[in-house]
PDB file of N, CA and C in Angstrom:
ATOM      1  N   UNK A 276      -5.977  -4.558  26.320  1.00 71.00           N
ATOM      2  CA  UNK A 276      -5.344  -5.984  26.753  1.00 71.00           C
ATOM      3  C   UNK A 276      -4.654  -5.522  28.159  1.00 71.00           C
ATOM      4  N   UNK A 277      -5.129  -6.514  29.308  1.00 76.00           N
ATOM      5  CA  UNK A 277      -5.130  -6.295  30.475  1.00 76.00           C
ATOM      6  C   UNK A 277      -3.291  -6.661  30.685  1.00 76.00           C
ATOM      7  N   UNK A 278      -2.896  -5.803  31.133  1.00 80.00           N
ATOM      8  CA  UNK A 278      -1.157  -5.966  31.694  1.00 80.00           C
ATOM      9  C   UNK A 278      -1.027  -7.333  32.598  1.00 80.00           C
ATOM     10  N   UNK A 279       0.052  -7.750  32.383  1.00 81.00           N
ATOM     11  CA  UNK A 279      -0.002  -9.268  33.612  1.00 81.00           C
ATOM     12  C   UNK A 279       1.974  -8.959  34.072  1.00 81.00           C
ATOM     13  N   UNK A 280       1.795  -9.070  35.096  1.00 87.00           N
ATOM     14  CA  UNK A 280       3.115  -9.039  36.024  1.00 87.00           C
ATOM     15  C   UNK A 280       3.882 -10.226  36.316  1.00 87.00           C
ATOM     16  N   UNK A 281       4.813 -10.254  36.120  1.00 86.00           N
ATOM     17  CA  UNK A 281       5.663 -11.889  36.373  1.00 86.00           C
ATOM     18  C   UNK A 281       6.538 -11.267  37.304  1.00 86.00           C
ATOM     19  N   UNK A 282       6.417 -12.428  38.078  1.00 93.00           N
ATOM     20  CA  UNK A 282       7.664 -11.947  39.099  1.00 93.00           C
ATOM     21  C   UNK A 282       8.869 -13.706  39.046  1.00 93.00           C
ATOM     22  N   UNK A 283      10.276 -12.824  38.838  1.00 94.00           N
ATOM     23  CA  UNK A 283      10.885 -14.003  38.748  1.00 94.00           C
ATOM     24  C   UNK A 283      12.292 -13.853  39.986  1.00 94.00           C
ATOM     25  N   UNK A 284      12.737 -14.525  40.306  1.00 96.00           N
ATOM     26  CA  UNK A 284      14.171 -14.375  41.044  1.00 96.00           C
ATOM     27  C   UNK A 284      15.271 -13.921  40.295  1.00 96.00           C
ATOM     28  N   UNK A 285      15.994 -13.136  41.028  1.00 96.00           N
ATOM     29  CA  UNK A 285      17.000 -12.501  40.215  1.00 96.00           C
ATOM     30  C   UNK A 285      17.776 -13.501  39.327  1.00 96.00           C
ATOM     31  N   UNK A 286      17.967 -14.509  39.724  1.00 97.00           N
ATOM     32  CA  UNK A 286      18.319 -15.995  39.082  1.00 97.00           C
ATOM     33  C   UNK A 286      17.865 -16.486  37.864  1.00 97.00           C
ATOM     34  N   UNK A 287      16.354 -16.507  37.802  1.00 97.00           N
ATOM     35  CA  UNK A 287      15.806 -17.093  36.799  1.00 97.00           C
ATOM     36  C   UNK A 287      15.591 -15.910  35.606  1.00 97.00           C
ATOM     37  N   UNK A 288      15.385 -14.777  36.349  1.00 96.00           N
ATOM     38  CA  UNK A 288      15.555 -13.538  35.108  1.00 96.00           C
ATOM     39  C   UNK A 288      16.701 -13.416  34.468  1.00 96.00           C
ATOM     40  N   UNK A 289      17.998 -13.644  35.090  1.00 97.00           N
ATOM     41  CA  UNK A 289      19.241 -13.764  34.396  1.00 97.00           C
ATOM     42  C   UNK A 289      19.162 -14.606  33.411  1.00 97.00           C
ATOM     43  N   UNK A 290      18.610 -15.941  33.503  1.00 97.00           N
ATOM     44  CA  UNK A 290      18.518 -16.867  32.830  1.00 97.00           C
ATOM     45  C   UNK A 290      17.534 -16.787  31.458  1.00 97.00           C
ATOM     46  N   UNK A 291      16.322 -15.948  31.758  1.00 96.00           N
ATOM     47  CA  UNK A 291      15.336 -15.598  30.964  1.00 96.00           C
ATOM     48  C   UNK A 291      15.999 -14.830  29.763  1.00 96.00           C
ATOM     49  N   UNK A 292      16.688 -13.477  30.387  1.00 97.00           N
ATOM     50  CA  UNK A 292      17.267 -12.431  29.599  1.00 97.00           C
ATOM     51  C   UNK A 292      18.469 -13.211  28.320  1.00 97.00           C
ATOM     52  N   UNK A 293      19.158 -14.214  29.286  1.00 98.00           N
ATOM     53  CA  UNK A 293      20.204 -14.890  28.517  1.00 98.00           C
ATOM     54  C   UNK A 293      19.418 -15.628  27.530  1.00 98.00           C
ATOM     55  N   UNK A 294      18.186 -16.437  27.731  1.00 97.00           N
ATOM     56  CA  UNK A 294      17.627 -17.033  26.301  1.00 97.00           C
ATOM     57  C   UNK A 294      17.144 -16.237  25.803  1.00 97.00           C
ATOM     58  N   UNK A 295      16.414 -15.550  26.236  1.00 97.00           N
ATOM     59  CA  UNK A 295      16.042 -13.792  24.845  1.00 97.00           C
ATOM     60  C   UNK A 295      17.036 -13.386  24.251  1.00 97.00           C
ATOM     61  N   UNK A 296      18.516 -12.953  24.651  1.00 97.00           N
ATOM     62  CA  UNK A 296      19.501 -12.351  23.643  1.00 97.00           C
ATOM     63  C   UNK A 296      19.953 -13.432  22.963  1.00 97.00           C
ATOM     64  N   UNK A 297      19.723 -15.122  23.826  1.00 98.00           N
ATOM     65  CA  UNK A 297      20.852 -15.899  22.591  1.00 98.00           C
ATOM     66  C   UNK A 297      19.663 -16.131  21.418  1.00 98.00           C
ATOM     67  N   UNK A 298      18.135 -15.739  21.501  1.00 96.00           N
ATOM     68  CA  UNK A 298      17.530 -16.000  20.381  1.00 96.00           C
ATOM     69  C   UNK A 298      17.363 -14.650  19.534  1.00 96.00           C
ATOM     70  N   UNK A 299      18.141 -13.625  20.211  1.00 97.00           N
ATOM     71  CA  UNK A 299      18.035 -12.133  19.436  1.00 97.00           C
ATOM     72  C   UNK A 299      16.631 -11.451  19.353  1.00 97.00           C
ATOM     73  N   UNK A 300      15.723 -11.891  20.647  1.00 97.00           N
ATOM     74  CA  UNK A 300      14.816 -11.034  20.841  1.00 97.00           C
ATOM     75  C   UNK A 300      14.739 -10.225  22.223  1.00 97.00           C
ATOM     76  N   UNK A 301      13.458  -9.228  22.035  1.00 96.00           N
ATOM     77  CA  UNK A 301      13.502  -8.759  23.320  1.00 96.00           C
ATOM     78  C   UNK A 301      13.055  -9.615  24.528  1.00 96.00           C
ATOM     79  N   UNK A 302      12.787  -9.301  25.675  1.00 94.00           N
ATOM     80  CA  UNK A 302      11.966 -10.225  26.585  1.00 94.00           C
ATOM     81  C   UNK A 302      11.198 -10.447  26.686  1.00 94.00           C
ATOM     82  N   UNK A 303      10.295  -9.196  26.389  1.00 92.00           N
ATOM     83  CA  UNK A 303       9.011  -9.152  25.966  1.00 92.00           C
ATOM     84  C   UNK A 303       8.462 -10.141  24.482  1.00 92.00           C
ATOM     85  N   UNK A 304       9.246 -10.233  24.006  1.00 96.00           N
ATOM     86  CA  UNK A 304       8.982 -10.646  22.776  1.00 96.00           C
ATOM     87  C   UNK A 304       9.289 -12.537  22.977  1.00 96.00           C
ATOM     88  N   UNK A 305      10.236 -12.769  23.595  1.00 96.00           N
ATOM     89  CA  UNK A 305      10.406 -14.055  24.376  1.00 96.00           C
ATOM     90  C   UNK A 305       9.962 -14.674  25.052  1.00 96.00           C
ATOM     91  N   UNK A 306       9.155 -13.862  25.858  1.00 94.00           N
ATOM     92  CA  UNK A 306       8.082 -14.451  27.058  1.00 94.00           C
ATOM     93  C   UNK A 306       6.804 -14.868  25.965  1.00 94.00           C
ATOM     94  N   UNK A 307       6.202 -14.074  25.146  1.00 94.00           N
ATOM     95  CA  UNK A 307       5.069 -14.006  24.230  1.00 94.00           C
ATOM     96  C   UNK A 307       5.335 -15.442  23.771  1.00 94.00           C
ATOM     97  N   UNK A 308       6.595 -15.408  22.719  1.00 96.00           N
ATOM     98  CA  UNK A 308       6.723 -16.454  22.002  1.00 96.00           C
ATOM     99  C   UNK A 308       6.835 -17.669  22.786  1.00 96.00           C
ATOM    100  N   UNK A 309       7.216 -17.727  23.898  1.00 95.00           N
ATOM    101  CA  UNK A 309       7.186 -18.801  24.651  1.00 95.00           C
ATOM    102  C   UNK A 309       5.713 -19.629  25.210  1.00 95.00           C
ATOM    103  N   UNK A 310       5.192 -18.516  25.619  1.00 93.00           N
ATOM    104  CA  UNK A 310       3.528 -19.240  26.102  1.00 93.00           C
ATOM    105  C   UNK A 310       2.973 -19.406  24.812  1.00 93.00           C
ATOM    106  N   UNK A 311       2.834 -18.817  23.352  1.00 96.00           N
ATOM    107  CA  UNK A 311       2.969 -19.684  22.121  1.00 96.00           C
ATOM    108  C   UNK A 311       3.317 -20.824  21.917  1.00 96.00           C
ATOM    109  N   UNK A 312       4.515 -21.133  22.097  1.00 96.00           N
ATOM    110  CA  UNK A 312       4.798 -22.379  21.724  1.00 96.00           C
ATOM    111  C   UNK A 312       4.812 -23.163  22.685  1.00 96.00           C
ATOM    112  N   UNK A 313       4.412 -22.763  23.998  1.00 97.00           N
ATOM    113  CA  UNK A 313       4.058 -23.782  25.028  1.00 97.00           C
ATOM    114  C   UNK A 313       2.013 -24.742  24.552  1.00 97.00           C
ATOM    115  N   UNK A 314       1.592 -23.187  24.043  1.00 97.00           N
ATOM    116  CA  UNK A 314       0.027 -24.179  23.824  1.00 97.00           C
ATOM    117  C   UNK A 314       0.567 -24.773  22.314  1.00 97.00           C
ATOM    118  N   UNK A 315       1.188 -24.461  21.531  1.00 98.00           N
ATOM    119  CA  UNK A 315       1.379 -25.117  20.390  1.00 98.00           C
ATOM    120  C   UNK A 315       1.771 -26.917  20.818  1.00 98.00           C
ATOM    121  N   UNK A 316       2.431 -26.930  21.938  1.00 98.00           N
ATOM    122  CA  UNK A 316       3.343 -27.827  22.240  1.00 98.00           C
ATOM    123  C   UNK A 316       2.021 -28.804  23.106  1.00 98.00           C
ATOM    124  N   UNK A 317       1.217 -28.186  23.794  1.00 98.00           N
ATOM    125  CA  UNK A 317       0.042 -28.650  24.445  1.00 98.00           C
ATOM    126  C   UNK A 317      -1.136 -29.453  22.897  1.00 98.00           C
ATOM    127  N   UNK A 318      -1.571 -28.446  21.996  1.00 98.00           N
ATOM    128  CA  UNK A 318      -2.046 -29.147  21.247  1.00 98.00           C
ATOM    129  C   UNK A 318      -1.597 -30.225  20.582  1.00 98.00           C
ATOM    130  N   UNK A 319      -0.062 -30.102  20.242  1.00 98.00           N
ATOM    131  CA  UNK A 319       0.302 -31.954  19.323  1.00 98.00           C
ATOM    132  C   UNK A 319       0.522 -33.055  20.336  1.00 98.00           C
ATOM    133  N   UNK A 320       0.854 -32.069  21.829  1.00 98.00           N
ATOM    134  CA  UNK A 320       0.955 -33.849  22.228  1.00 98.00           C
ATOM    135  C   UNK A 320      -0.846 -34.324  22.851  1.00 98.00           C
ATOM    136  N   UNK A 321      -1.931 -33.310  22.770  1.00 97.00           N
ATOM    137  CA  UNK A 321      -3.263 -33.667  22.960  1.00 97.00           C
ATOM    138  C   UNK A 321      -3.381 -34.514  21.692  1.00 97.00           C
ATOM    139  N   UNK A 322      -3.303 -34.315  20.193  1.00 97.00           N
ATOM    140  CA  UNK A 322      -3.558 -34.462  19.330  1.00 97.00           C
ATOM    141  C   UNK A 322      -2.414 -36.200  18.949  1.00 97.00           C
ATOM    142  N   UNK A 323      -1.627 -36.111  19.619  1.00 97.00           N
ATOM    143  CA  UNK A 323      -0.481 -37.554  19.151  1.00 97.00           C
ATOM    144  C   UNK A 323      -1.022 -38.264  20.191  1.00 97.00           C
ATOM    145  N   UNK A 324      -1.719 -37.997  20.934  1.00 95.00           N
ATOM    146  CA  UNK A 324      -1.948 -38.941  22.092  1.00 95.00           C
ATOM    147  C   UNK A 324      -3.307 -39.406  21.833  1.00 95.00           C
ATOM    148  N   UNK A 325      -4.224 -38.982  21.179  1.00 95.00           N
ATOM    149  CA  UNK A 325      -5.330 -39.068  20.906  1.00 95.00           C
ATOM    150  C   UNK A 325      -5.295 -40.180  19.771  1.00 95.00           C
ATOM    151  N   UNK A 326      -4.258 -39.485  18.860  1.00 95.00           N
ATOM    152  CA  UNK A 326      -4.107 -40.627  17.771  1.00 95.00           C
ATOM    153  C   UNK A 326      -3.789 -41.587  18.050  1.00 95.00           C
ATOM    154  N   UNK A 327      -2.896 -42.028  18.768  1.00 91.00           N
ATOM    155  CA  UNK A 327      -1.923 -43.012  19.216  1.00 91.00           C
ATOM    156  C   UNK A 327      -2.924 -44.029  20.091  1.00 91.00           C
ATOM    157  N   UNK A 328      -4.027 -43.632  20.893  1.00 90.00           N
ATOM    158  CA  UNK A 328      -5.115 -44.138  21.702  1.00 90.00           C
ATOM    159  C   UNK A 328      -5.606 -44.980  20.301  1.00 90.00           C
ATOM    160  N   UNK A 329      -6.157 -44.205  19.401  1.00 92.00           N
ATOM    161  CA  UNK A 329      -7.100 -45.204  18.695  1.00 92.00           C
ATOM    162  C   UNK A 329      -6.831 -45.601  17.612  1.00 92.00           C
ATOM    163  N   UNK A 330      -4.967 -45.957  17.330  1.00 90.00           N
ATOM    164  CA  UNK A 330      -4.432 -46.929  17.094  1.00 90.00           C
ATOM    165  C   UNK A 330      -4.065 -48.172  17.735  1.00 90.00           C
ATOM    166  N   UNK A 331      -3.854 -48.042  19.004  1.00 87.00           N
ATOM    167  CA  UNK A 331      -3.440 -48.891  20.180  1.00 87.00           C
ATOM    168  C   UNK A 331      -3.717 -49.906  20.060  1.00 87.00           C
ATOM    169  N   UNK A 332      -5.224 -50.394  20.058  1.00 86.00           N
ATOM    170  CA  UNK A 332      -5.578 -51.760  19.454  1.00 86.00           C
ATOM    171  C   UNK A 332      -4.947 -52.532  18.296  1.00 86.00           C
ATOM    172  N   UNK A 333      -5.319 -51.528  17.435  1.00 89.00           N
ATOM    173  CA  UNK A 333      -4.692 -52.168  16.134  1.00 89.00           C
ATOM    174  C   UNK A 333      -3.539 -52.700  16.201  1.00 89.00           C
ATOM    175  N   UNK A 334      -2.470 -51.864  16.630  1.00 87.00           N
ATOM    176  CA  UNK A 334      -1.146 -52.214  17.342  1.00 87.00           C
ATOM    177  C   UNK A 334      -0.648 -53.446  17.638  1.00 87.00           C
ATOM    178  N   UNK A 335      -1.924 -53.379  18.931  1.00 84.00           N
ATOM    179  CA  UNK A 335      -1.623 -54.783  19.643  1.00 84.00           C
ATOM    180  C   UNK A 335      -1.696 -55.591  19.365  1.00 84.00           C
ATOM    181  N   UNK A 336      -2.921 -55.844  18.592  1.00 86.00           N
ATOM    182  CA  UNK A 336      -3.354 -56.948  17.687  1.00 86.00           C
ATOM    183  C   UNK A 336      -1.994 -57.531  16.508  1.00 86.00           C
ATOM    184  N   UNK A 337      -1.377 -56.516  16.045  1.00 89.00           N
ATOM    185  CA  UNK A 337      -0.682 -56.653  15.352  1.00 89.00           C
ATOM    186  C   UNK A 337       0.538 -57.291  15.638  1.00 89.00           C
ATOM    187  N   UNK A 338       1.140 -56.562  16.880  1.00 87.00           N
ATOM    188  CA  UNK A 338       2.234 -57.262  17.434  1.00 87.00           C
ATOM    189  C   UNK A 338       2.180 -57.335  19.067  1.00 87.00           C
ATOM    190  N   UNK A 339       1.546 -58.765  19.162  1.00 83.00           N
ATOM    191  CA  UNK A 339       0.971 -59.177  20.427  1.00 83.00           C
ATOM    192  C   UNK A 339       2.560 -59.042  21.750  1.00 83.00           C
ATOM    193  N   UNK A 340       3.850 -59.457  20.513  1.00 85.00           N
ATOM    194  CA  UNK A 340       4.868 -59.413  21.757  1.00 85.00           C
ATOM    195  C   UNK A 340       5.383 -58.139  22.408  1.00 85.00           C
ATOM    196  N   UNK A 341       4.582 -56.811  21.421  1.00 83.00           N
ATOM    197  CA  UNK A 341       5.011 -55.706  21.834  1.00 83.00           C
ATOM    198  C   UNK A 341       4.133 -54.943  22.912  1.00 83.00           C
ATOM    199  N   UNK A 342       3.180 -55.704  23.420  1.00 71.00           N
ATOM    200  CA  UNK A 342       2.499 -55.538  24.157  1.00 71.00           C
ATOM    201  C   UNK A 342       3.139 -55.823  26.123  1.00 71.00           C
ATOM    202  N   UNK A 343       2.873 -54.500  26.660  1.00 73.00           N
ATOM    203  CA  UNK A 343       3.970 -54.762  27.882  1.00 73.00           C
ATOM    204  C   UNK A 343       3.189 -55.873  28.799  1.00 73.00           C
ATOM    205  N   UNK A 344       3.990 -56.700  29.690  1.00 62.00           N
ATOM    206  CA  UNK A 344       2.988 -57.539  30.403  1.00 62.00           C
ATOM    207  C   UNK A 344       2.420 -57.132  31.270  1.00 62.00           C
ATOM    208  N   UNK A 345       2.435 -55.982  31.715  1.00 60.00           N
ATOM    209  CA  UNK A 345       1.336 -55.601  32.726  1.00 60.00           C
ATOM    210  C   UNK A 345       0.273 -55.034  32.417  1.00 60.00           C
ATOM    211  N   UNK A 346       0.082 -54.881  30.632  1.00 66.00           N
ATOM    212  CA  UNK A 346      -1.054 -54.346  30.035  1.00 66.00           C
ATOM    213  C   UNK A 346      -1.626 -55.887  28.949  1.00 66.00           C
ATOM    214  N   UNK A 347      -1.102 -57.237  29.452  1.00 63.00           N
ATOM    215  CA  UNK A 347      -1.391 -58.311  28.389  1.00 63.00           C
ATOM    216  C   UNK A 347      -2.872 -59.069  29.514  1.00 63.00           C
ATOM    217  N   UNK A 348      -3.810 -58.871  28.508  1.00 63.00           N
ATOM    218  CA  UNK A 348      -5.142 -59.630  29.294  1.00 63.00           C
ATOM    219  C   UNK A 348      -5.275 -59.699  30.847  1.00 63.00           C
ATOM    220  N   UNK A 349      -4.968 -58.157  31.516  1.00 57.00           N
ATOM    221  CA  UNK A 349      -4.741 -58.063  32.898  1.00 57.00           C
ATOM    222  C   UNK A 349      -4.074 -59.126  33.570  1.00 57.00           C
ATOM    223  N   UNK A 350      -2.475 -59.425  33.521  1.00 53.00           N
ATOM    224  CA  UNK A 350      -1.785 -60.424  33.775  1.00 53.00           C
ATOM    225  C   UNK A 350      -0.641 -59.496  34.624  1.00 53.00           C
ATOM    226  N   UNK A 351      -0.590 -59.409  35.572  1.00 49.00           N
ATOM    227  CA  UNK A 351       0.577 -59.070  36.686  1.00 49.00           C
ATOM    228  C   UNK A 351       2.073 -58.915  35.488  1.00 49.00           C
ATOM    229  N   UNK A 352       2.471 -57.547  36.083  1.00 45.00           N
ATOM    230  CA  UNK A 352       4.134 -57.851  35.555  1.00 45.00           C
ATOM    231  C   UNK A 352       5.007 -58.760  36.046  1.00 45.00           C
ATOM    232  N   UNK A 353       5.808 -59.261  34.970  1.00 45.00           N
ATOM    233  CA  UNK A 353       7.095 -60.105  35.668  1.00 45.00           C
ATOM    234  C   UNK A 353       7.737 -59.392  36.632  1.00 45.00           C
TER     235      UNK A 353
END
């Protein structure tokens, strides 16, 4: 696996080290886990957005008063 160099300012590195220590992890493990968590978060957001987009029309039909004015039949926002 290739090596990766990441640069931080002294202040940033101090904050990252403190966050790693607060979780009881080494700096290396903390940065690894941070990257993994971000990938998982992005997958969750993508899935949630796709799910919401599929249901948006059904929700708008069931709750017409909840549709923002700017999105009602192309009407301008009040």
